[in-house]
mmCIF file with all atom_site columns, C-alpha atoms and ligand atoms in Angstrom:
data_model
loop_
_atom_site.group_PDB
_atom_site.id
_atom_site.type_symbol
_atom_site.label_atom_id
_atom_site.label_alt_id
_atom_site.label_comp_id
_atom_site.label_asym_id
_atom_site.label_entity_id
_atom_site.label_seq_id
_atom_site.pdbx_PDB_ins_code
_atom_site.Cartn_x
_atom_site.Cartn_y
_atom_site.Cartn_z
_atom_site.occupancy
_atom_site.B_iso_or_equiv
_atom_site.pdbx_formal_charge
_atom_site.auth_seq_id
_atom_site.auth_comp_id
_atom_site.auth_asym_id
_atom_site.auth_atom_id
_atom_site.pdbx_PDB_model_num
ATOM   1   C  CA  . MET H 1 1   ? -4.816  -19.522 26.443  1.00 52.00 ? 18  MET H CA  1
ATOM   2   C  CA  . LYS H 1 2   ? -1.399  -20.185 24.955  1.00 57.00 ? 19  LYS H CA  1
ATOM   3   C  CA  . ARG H 1 3   ? -2.281  -18.198 21.860  1.00 60.00 ? 20  ARG H CA  1
ATOM   4   C  CA  . THR H 1 4   ? -3.351  -15.241 23.973  1.00 59.00 ? 21  THR H CA  1
ATOM   5   C  CA  . PHE H 1 5   ? -0.039  -15.368 25.743  1.00 54.00 ? 22  PHE H CA  1
ATOM   6   C  CA  . ILE H 1 6   ? 1.925   -15.424 22.479  1.00 51.00 ? 23  ILE H CA  1
ATOM   7   C  CA  . THR H 1 7   ? -0.076  -12.483 21.146  1.00 56.00 ? 24  THR H CA  1
ATOM   8   C  CA  . LEU H 1 8   ? 0.727   -10.543 24.299  1.00 53.00 ? 25  LEU H CA  1
ATOM   9   C  CA  . VAL H 1 9   ? 4.410   -11.359 23.984  1.00 48.00 ? 26  VAL H CA  1
ATOM   10  C  CA  . ILE H 1 10  ? 4.466   -10.232 20.353  1.00 47.00 ? 27  ILE H CA  1
ATOM   11  C  CA  . ALA H 1 11  ? 2.647   -7.021  21.227  1.00 50.00 ? 28  ALA H CA  1
ATOM   12  C  CA  . THR H 1 12  ? 5.217   -6.377  23.912  1.00 47.00 ? 29  THR H CA  1
ATOM   13  C  CA  . ILE H 1 13  ? 8.229   -7.140  21.756  1.00 44.00 ? 30  ILE H CA  1
ATOM   14  C  CA  . LEU H 1 14  ? 7.253   -5.333  18.569  1.00 47.00 ? 31  LEU H CA  1
ATOM   15  C  CA  . PRO H 1 15  ? 7.379   -1.747  19.866  1.00 45.00 ? 32  PRO H CA  1
ATOM   16  C  CA  . LEU H 1 16  ? 10.984  -2.408  20.868  1.00 41.00 ? 33  LEU H CA  1
ATOM   17  C  CA  . SER H 1 17  ? 12.090  -3.409  17.375  1.00 43.00 ? 34  SER H CA  1
ATOM   18  C  CA  . VAL H 1 18  ? 12.583  0.187   16.373  1.00 45.00 ? 35  VAL H CA  1
ATOM   19  C  CA  . SER H 1 19  ? 15.202  -0.814  13.806  1.00 49.00 ? 36  SER H CA  1
ATOM   20  C  CA  . ALA H 1 20  ? 12.545  -2.459  11.635  1.00 52.00 ? 37  ALA H CA  1
ATOM   21  C  CA  . GLN H 1 21  ? 10.632  0.829   11.585  1.00 56.00 ? 38  GLN H CA  1
ATOM   22  C  CA  . ASN H 1 22  ? 13.735  2.599   10.366  1.00 65.00 ? 39  ASN H CA  1
ATOM   23  C  CA  . VAL H 1 23  ? 14.315  0.308   7.401   1.00 77.00 ? 40  VAL H CA  1
ATOM   24  C  CA  . PRO H 1 24  ? 13.245  2.317   4.360   1.00 81.00 ? 41  PRO H CA  1
ATOM   25  C  CA  . GLY H 1 25  ? 9.878   1.170   3.076   1.00 89.00 ? 42  GLY H CA  1
ATOM   26  C  CA  . ALA H 1 26  ? 9.491   -1.444  5.842   1.00 89.00 ? 43  ALA H CA  1
ATOM   27  C  CA  . HIS H 1 27  ? 5.909   -0.463  6.527   1.00 86.00 ? 44  HIS H CA  1
ATOM   28  C  CA  . PHE H 1 28  ? 5.043   -0.737  2.845   1.00 92.00 ? 45  PHE H CA  1
ATOM   29  C  CA  . LEU H 1 29  ? 6.786   -4.065  2.333   1.00 94.00 ? 46  LEU H CA  1
ATOM   30  C  CA  . GLU H 1 30  ? 5.107   -5.472  5.434   1.00 93.00 ? 47  GLU H CA  1
ATOM   31  C  CA  . ASN H 1 31  ? 1.734   -4.812  3.862   1.00 92.00 ? 48  ASN H CA  1
ATOM   32  C  CA  . TRP H 1 32  ? 2.417   -5.588  0.220   1.00 96.00 ? 49  TRP H CA  1
ATOM   33  C  CA  . ASP H 1 33  ? 5.086   -8.307  0.042   1.00 97.00 ? 50  ASP H CA  1
ATOM   34  C  CA  . GLN H 1 34  ? 2.721   -11.242 0.408   1.00 96.00 ? 51  GLN H CA  1
ATOM   35  C  CA  . ASP H 1 35  ? 5.247   -14.086 0.184   1.00 97.00 ? 52  ASP H CA  1
ATOM   36  C  CA  . GLY H 1 36  ? 7.734   -12.183 2.339   1.00 96.00 ? 53  GLY H CA  1
ATOM   37  C  CA  . ASN H 1 37  ? 10.672  -12.511 -0.067  1.00 97.00 ? 54  ASN H CA  1
ATOM   38  C  CA  . GLY H 1 38  ? 11.531  -8.825  0.229   1.00 96.00 ? 55  GLY H CA  1
ATOM   39  C  CA  . ALA H 1 39  ? 10.190  -7.791  -3.183  1.00 97.00 ? 56  ALA H CA  1
ATOM   40  C  CA  . VAL H 1 40  ? 6.723   -6.686  -4.238  1.00 98.00 ? 57  VAL H CA  1
ATOM   41  C  CA  . THR H 1 41  ? 6.092   -7.993  -7.753  1.00 98.00 ? 58  THR H CA  1
ATOM   42  C  CA  . LEU H 1 42  ? 3.511   -6.688  -10.208 1.00 98.00 ? 59  LEU H CA  1
ATOM   43  C  CA  . ALA H 1 43  ? 1.330   -9.749  -9.460  1.00 98.00 ? 60  ALA H CA  1
ATOM   44  C  CA  . GLU H 1 44  ? 1.490   -9.076  -5.725  1.00 98.00 ? 61  GLU H CA  1
ATOM   45  C  CA  . ALA H 1 45  ? 0.763   -5.401  -6.257  1.00 98.00 ? 62  ALA H CA  1
ATOM   46  C  CA  . GLU H 1 46  ? -2.251  -6.190  -8.468  1.00 98.00 ? 63  GLU H CA  1
ATOM   47  C  CA  . GLN H 1 47  ? -3.667  -8.693  -6.022  1.00 97.00 ? 64  GLN H CA  1
ATOM   48  C  CA  . ARG H 1 48  ? -3.283  -6.344  -3.079  1.00 97.00 ? 65  ARG H CA  1
ATOM   49  C  CA  . ARG H 1 49  ? -4.718  -3.395  -4.961  1.00 98.00 ? 66  ARG H CA  1
ATOM   50  C  CA  . ALA H 1 50  ? -7.731  -5.550  -5.823  1.00 98.00 ? 67  ALA H CA  1
ATOM   51  C  CA  . ASP H 1 51  ? -8.149  -6.314  -2.094  1.00 97.00 ? 68  ASP H CA  1
ATOM   52  C  CA  . VAL H 1 52  ? -7.767  -2.653  -1.173  1.00 97.00 ? 69  VAL H CA  1
ATOM   53  C  CA  . PHE H 1 53  ? -10.322 -1.669  -3.801  1.00 98.00 ? 70  PHE H CA  1
ATOM   54  C  CA  . LEU H 1 54  ? -12.879 -4.199  -2.563  1.00 98.00 ? 71  LEU H CA  1
ATOM   55  C  CA  . SER H 1 55  ? -12.501 -3.141  1.042   1.00 97.00 ? 72  SER H CA  1
ATOM   56  C  CA  . PHE H 1 56  ? -13.257 0.499   0.233   1.00 98.00 ? 73  PHE H CA  1
ATOM   57  C  CA  . ASP H 1 57  ? -16.041 -0.194  -2.264  1.00 98.00 ? 74  ASP H CA  1
ATOM   58  C  CA  . ALA H 1 58  ? -18.615 0.034   0.502   1.00 97.00 ? 75  ALA H CA  1
ATOM   59  C  CA  . ASN H 1 59  ? -21.709 -0.484  -1.695  1.00 97.00 ? 76  ASN H CA  1
ATOM   60  C  CA  . ASP H 1 60  ? -20.040 -3.162  -3.870  1.00 98.00 ? 77  ASP H CA  1
ATOM   61  C  CA  . ASP H 1 61  ? -20.880 -1.512  -7.185  1.00 98.00 ? 78  ASP H CA  1
ATOM   62  C  CA  . GLY H 1 62  ? -17.374 -1.930  -8.617  1.00 98.00 ? 79  GLY H CA  1
ATOM   63  C  CA  . THR H 1 63  ? -16.610 1.788   -8.393  1.00 98.00 ? 80  THR H CA  1
ATOM   64  C  CA  . LEU H 1 64  ? -15.064 4.026   -5.779  1.00 98.00 ? 81  LEU H CA  1
ATOM   65  C  CA  . ASP H 1 65  ? -17.151 7.192   -5.836  1.00 98.00 ? 82  ASP H CA  1
ATOM   66  C  CA  . THR H 1 66  ? -16.131 10.497  -4.256  1.00 96.00 ? 83  THR H CA  1
ATOM   67  C  CA  . GLU H 1 67  ? -17.475 9.540   -0.853  1.00 97.00 ? 84  GLU H CA  1
ATOM   68  C  CA  . GLU H 1 68  ? -15.799 6.139   -0.807  1.00 98.00 ? 85  GLU H CA  1
ATOM   69  C  CA  . TYR H 1 69  ? -12.586 7.692   -2.039  1.00 98.00 ? 86  TYR H CA  1
ATOM   70  C  CA  . ALA H 1 70  ? -12.660 10.208  0.805   1.00 97.00 ? 87  ALA H CA  1
ATOM   71  C  CA  . MET H 1 71  ? -12.762 7.273   3.246   1.00 97.00 ? 88  MET H CA  1
ATOM   72  C  CA  . PHE H 1 72  ? -9.869  5.677   1.400   1.00 97.00 ? 89  PHE H CA  1
ATOM   73  C  CA  . ASP H 1 73  ? -7.864  8.942   1.583   1.00 97.00 ? 90  ASP H CA  1
ATOM   74  C  CA  . GLU H 1 74  ? -8.547  9.183   5.283   1.00 96.00 ? 91  GLU H CA  1
ATOM   75  C  CA  . ALA H 1 75  ? -7.524  5.582   5.946   1.00 94.00 ? 92  ALA H CA  1
ATOM   76  C  CA  . ARG H 1 76  ? -4.232  6.141   4.129   1.00 92.00 ? 93  ARG H CA  1
ATOM   77  C  CA  . ALA H 1 77  ? -3.567  9.323   6.064   1.00 90.00 ? 94  ALA H CA  1
ATOM   78  C  CA  . ASN H 1 78  ? -4.124  7.466   9.332   1.00 89.00 ? 95  ASN H CA  1
ATOM   79  C  CA  . ASP H 1 79  ? -1.967  4.591   8.191   1.00 82.00 ? 96  ASP H CA  1
ATOM   80  C  CA  . MET H 1 80  ? 0.875   6.950   7.361   1.00 77.00 ? 97  MET H CA  1
ATOM   81  C  CA  . ALA H 1 81  ? 0.713   8.898   10.613  1.00 74.00 ? 98  ALA H CA  1
ATOM   82  C  CA  . GLY H 1 82  ? 3.904   8.284   12.530  1.00 62.00 ? 99  GLY H CA  1
ATOM   83  C  CA  . SER H 1 83  ? 5.461   5.890   10.042  1.00 62.00 ? 100 SER H CA  1
ATOM   84  C  CA  . ASP H 1 84  ? 8.237   6.380   7.502   1.00 58.00 ? 101 ASP H CA  1
ATOM   85  C  CA  . ALA H 1 85  ? 6.979   9.217   5.322   1.00 57.00 ? 102 ALA H CA  1
ATOM   86  C  CA  . GLY H 1 86  ? 10.160  9.361   3.253   1.00 66.00 ? 103 GLY H CA  1
ATOM   87  C  CA  . ASN H 1 87  ? 10.349  10.159  -0.439  1.00 68.00 ? 104 ASN H CA  1
ATOM   88  C  CA  . GLY H 1 88  ? 9.426   6.589   -1.429  1.00 83.00 ? 105 GLY H CA  1
ATOM   89  C  CA  . MET H 1 89  ? 6.187   6.746   0.521   1.00 86.00 ? 106 MET H CA  1
ATOM   90  C  CA  . LYS H 1 90  ? 5.262   9.966   -1.263  1.00 88.00 ? 107 LYS H CA  1
ATOM   91  C  CA  . ARG H 1 91  ? 5.341   8.065   -4.545  1.00 92.00 ? 108 ARG H CA  1
ATOM   92  C  CA  . VAL H 1 92  ? 3.337   5.230   -2.987  1.00 94.00 ? 109 VAL H CA  1
ATOM   93  C  CA  . GLN H 1 93  ? 0.705   7.732   -1.855  1.00 93.00 ? 110 GLN H CA  1
ATOM   94  C  CA  . GLU H 1 94  ? 0.617   9.548   -5.178  1.00 94.00 ? 111 GLU H CA  1
ATOM   95  C  CA  . GLY H 1 95  ? -0.293  6.303   -6.933  1.00 97.00 ? 112 GLY H CA  1
ATOM   96  C  CA  . MET H 1 96  ? -3.251  5.831   -4.604  1.00 97.00 ? 113 MET H CA  1
ATOM   97  C  CA  . THR H 1 97  ? -4.925  9.165   -5.242  1.00 97.00 ? 114 THR H CA  1
ATOM   98  C  CA  . LEU H 1 98  ? -8.141  9.639   -7.167  1.00 98.00 ? 115 LEU H CA  1
ATOM   99  C  CA  . THR H 1 99  ? -6.349  11.869  -9.670  1.00 97.00 ? 116 THR H CA  1
ATOM   100 C  CA  . PHE H 1 100 ? -3.810  9.166   -10.447 1.00 98.00 ? 117 PHE H CA  1
ATOM   101 C  CA  . ASN H 1 101 ? -6.350  6.391   -10.868 1.00 98.00 ? 118 ASN H CA  1
ATOM   102 C  CA  . ASP H 1 102 ? -9.322  8.147   -12.493 1.00 98.00 ? 119 ASP H CA  1
ATOM   103 C  CA  . ILE H 1 103 ? -8.198  7.406   -16.056 1.00 98.00 ? 120 ILE H CA  1
ATOM   104 C  CA  . ASP H 1 104 ? -11.355 8.701   -17.769 1.00 98.00 ? 121 ASP H CA  1
ATOM   105 C  CA  . ALA H 1 105 ? -11.568 11.660  -15.350 1.00 98.00 ? 122 ALA H CA  1
ATOM   106 C  CA  . ASP H 1 106 ? -15.242 11.127  -14.521 1.00 97.00 ? 123 ASP H CA  1
ATOM   107 C  CA  . GLY H 1 107 ? -14.650 11.734  -10.808 1.00 97.00 ? 124 GLY H CA  1
ATOM   108 C  CA  . SER H 1 108 ? -14.825 8.096   -9.700  1.00 98.00 ? 125 SER H CA  1
ATOM   109 C  CA  . VAL H 1 109 ? -12.506 5.120   -9.999  1.00 98.00 ? 126 VAL H CA  1
ATOM   110 C  CA  . SER H 1 110 ? -13.705 1.787   -11.338 1.00 98.00 ? 127 SER H CA  1
ATOM   111 C  CA  . GLN H 1 111 ? -11.981 -1.428  -10.371 1.00 98.00 ? 128 GLN H CA  1
ATOM   112 C  CA  . ALA H 1 112 ? -10.700 -1.731  -13.949 1.00 98.00 ? 129 ALA H CA  1
ATOM   113 C  CA  . GLU H 1 113 ? -9.162  1.750   -13.721 1.00 98.00 ? 130 GLU H CA  1
ATOM   114 C  CA  . PHE H 1 114 ? -7.619  1.044   -10.346 1.00 98.00 ? 131 PHE H CA  1
ATOM   115 C  CA  . LEU H 1 115 ? -6.026  -2.207  -11.503 1.00 98.00 ? 132 LEU H CA  1
ATOM   116 C  CA  . ALA H 1 116 ? -4.978  -0.809  -14.881 1.00 98.00 ? 133 ALA H CA  1
ATOM   117 C  CA  . ARG H 1 117 ? -2.839  1.748   -13.059 1.00 98.00 ? 134 ARG H CA  1
ATOM   118 C  CA  . THR H 1 118 ? -0.922  -0.896  -11.082 1.00 98.00 ? 135 THR H CA  1
ATOM   119 C  CA  . ALA H 1 119 ? 1.984   -1.175  -13.553 1.00 98.00 ? 136 ALA H CA  1
ATOM   120 C  CA  . ASP H 1 120 ? 2.373   2.625   -13.719 1.00 98.00 ? 137 ASP H CA  1
ATOM   121 C  CA  . TRP H 1 121 ? 2.207   2.814   -9.936  1.00 98.00 ? 138 TRP H CA  1
ATOM   122 C  CA  . LEU H 1 122 ? 4.865   0.137   -9.560  1.00 98.00 ? 139 LEU H CA  1
ATOM   123 C  CA  . ALA H 1 123 ? 7.083   1.903   -12.108 1.00 98.00 ? 140 ALA H CA  1
ATOM   124 C  CA  . LEU H 1 124 ? 6.663   5.143   -10.161 1.00 96.00 ? 141 LEU H CA  1
ATOM   125 C  CA  . ILE H 1 125 ? 7.955   3.525   -6.951  1.00 96.00 ? 142 ILE H CA  1
ATOM   126 C  CA  . ASP H 1 126 ? 10.530  1.259   -8.648  1.00 97.00 ? 143 ASP H CA  1
ATOM   127 C  CA  . ARG H 1 127 ? 13.405  3.701   -8.465  1.00 95.00 ? 144 ARG H CA  1
ATOM   128 C  CA  . ASN H 1 128 ? 16.112  1.218   -9.468  1.00 95.00 ? 145 ASN H CA  1
ATOM   129 C  CA  . GLY H 1 129 ? 14.010  -0.106  -12.337 1.00 97.00 ? 146 GLY H CA  1
ATOM   130 C  CA  . ASP H 1 130 ? 14.374  -3.812  -11.520 1.00 97.00 ? 147 ASP H CA  1
ATOM   131 C  CA  . GLY H 1 131 ? 10.656  -4.424  -12.019 1.00 97.00 ? 148 GLY H CA  1
ATOM   132 C  CA  . SER H 1 132 ? 9.734   -5.000  -8.381  1.00 98.00 ? 149 SER H CA  1
ATOM   133 C  CA  . ILE H 1 133 ? 9.552   -2.901  -5.227  1.00 97.00 ? 150 ILE H CA  1
ATOM   134 C  CA  . THR H 1 134 ? 12.197  -3.579  -2.594  1.00 96.00 ? 151 THR H CA  1
ATOM   135 C  CA  . ALA H 1 135 ? 13.743  -1.635  0.294   1.00 93.00 ? 152 ALA H CA  1
ATOM   136 C  CA  . GLN H 1 136 ? 16.234  -0.262  -2.246  1.00 93.00 ? 153 GLN H CA  1
ATOM   137 C  CA  . ASP H 1 137 ? 13.439  1.738   -3.873  1.00 94.00 ? 154 ASP H CA  1
ATOM   138 C  CA  . PHE H 1 138 ? 12.959  3.696   -0.633  1.00 91.00 ? 155 PHE H CA  1
ATOM   139 C  CA  . GLY H 1 139 ? 15.114  5.866   1.531   1.00 82.00 ? 156 GLY H CA  1
ATOM   140 C  CA  . PRO H 1 140 ? 18.118  7.959   0.552   1.00 76.00 ? 157 PRO H CA  1
ATOM   141 C  CA  . ALA H 1 141 ? 19.149  7.865   -3.086  1.00 66.00 ? 158 ALA H CA  1
ATOM   142 C  CA  . SER H 1 142 ? 22.506  6.409   -2.056  1.00 53.00 ? 159 SER H CA  1
ATOM   143 C  CA  . ASN H 1 143 ? 20.846  3.077   -1.172  1.00 48.00 ? 160 ASN H CA  1
HETATM 144 CA CA1 . CA  M 2 .   ? 7.081   -10.875 -2.786  1.00 86.07 ? 3   CA  M CA1 1
HETATM 145 CA CA1 . CA  M 2 .   ? -13.236 6.991   -13.695 1.00 86.07 ? 4   CA  M CA1 1
HETATM 146 CA CA1 . CA  M 2 .   ? 12.669  -1.976  -7.459  1.00 86.07 ? 5   CA  M CA1 1
#
C-alpha cells in the first residue's frame, strides 16, 4: 500500500522536473550510468550493450538478424521521441545502427560484433576524450 503511494508520488513529481530533461544527455546517462556517478565507463557501456543485445535477440541465437534489428531500430526511435535529440544523441544513435555494428557486413550483428564495437562507440560519443561519457560530451560545444 505504502509502496503504491510512493510510486504515485514519484510519477506525479517527475513530470515537473523539467530541468532534468534539459540537462544534455540526461536521458542517456539515466539509462547507462549504472552506478550513478555521472560517468559511463567502458565497462558500464559493455555491460549495458550486452543487456540490450540479449533483450532484442528474440530467438536467443546470439545474432541480431534483419528482423530483430528492425525491432531494435523501432524501439530506439520510440525511446528518442520527445527527448533530447541533440548532437550527442545523434552519435549515440549512430553507434547503435546495423551498419555501425555489422563488422563483417553479412547483414546481421553477432553479440561479439556488437560488443567489439563498444570502445569505438564510446570514443564516438566521448567528445572531450576523457575516456568516459558524461554530460559534458553532450549539448553545445561550449560545455
Ligand atoms: Ca558510472
Ligand atoms: Ca555480421
Ligand atoms: Ca567524456
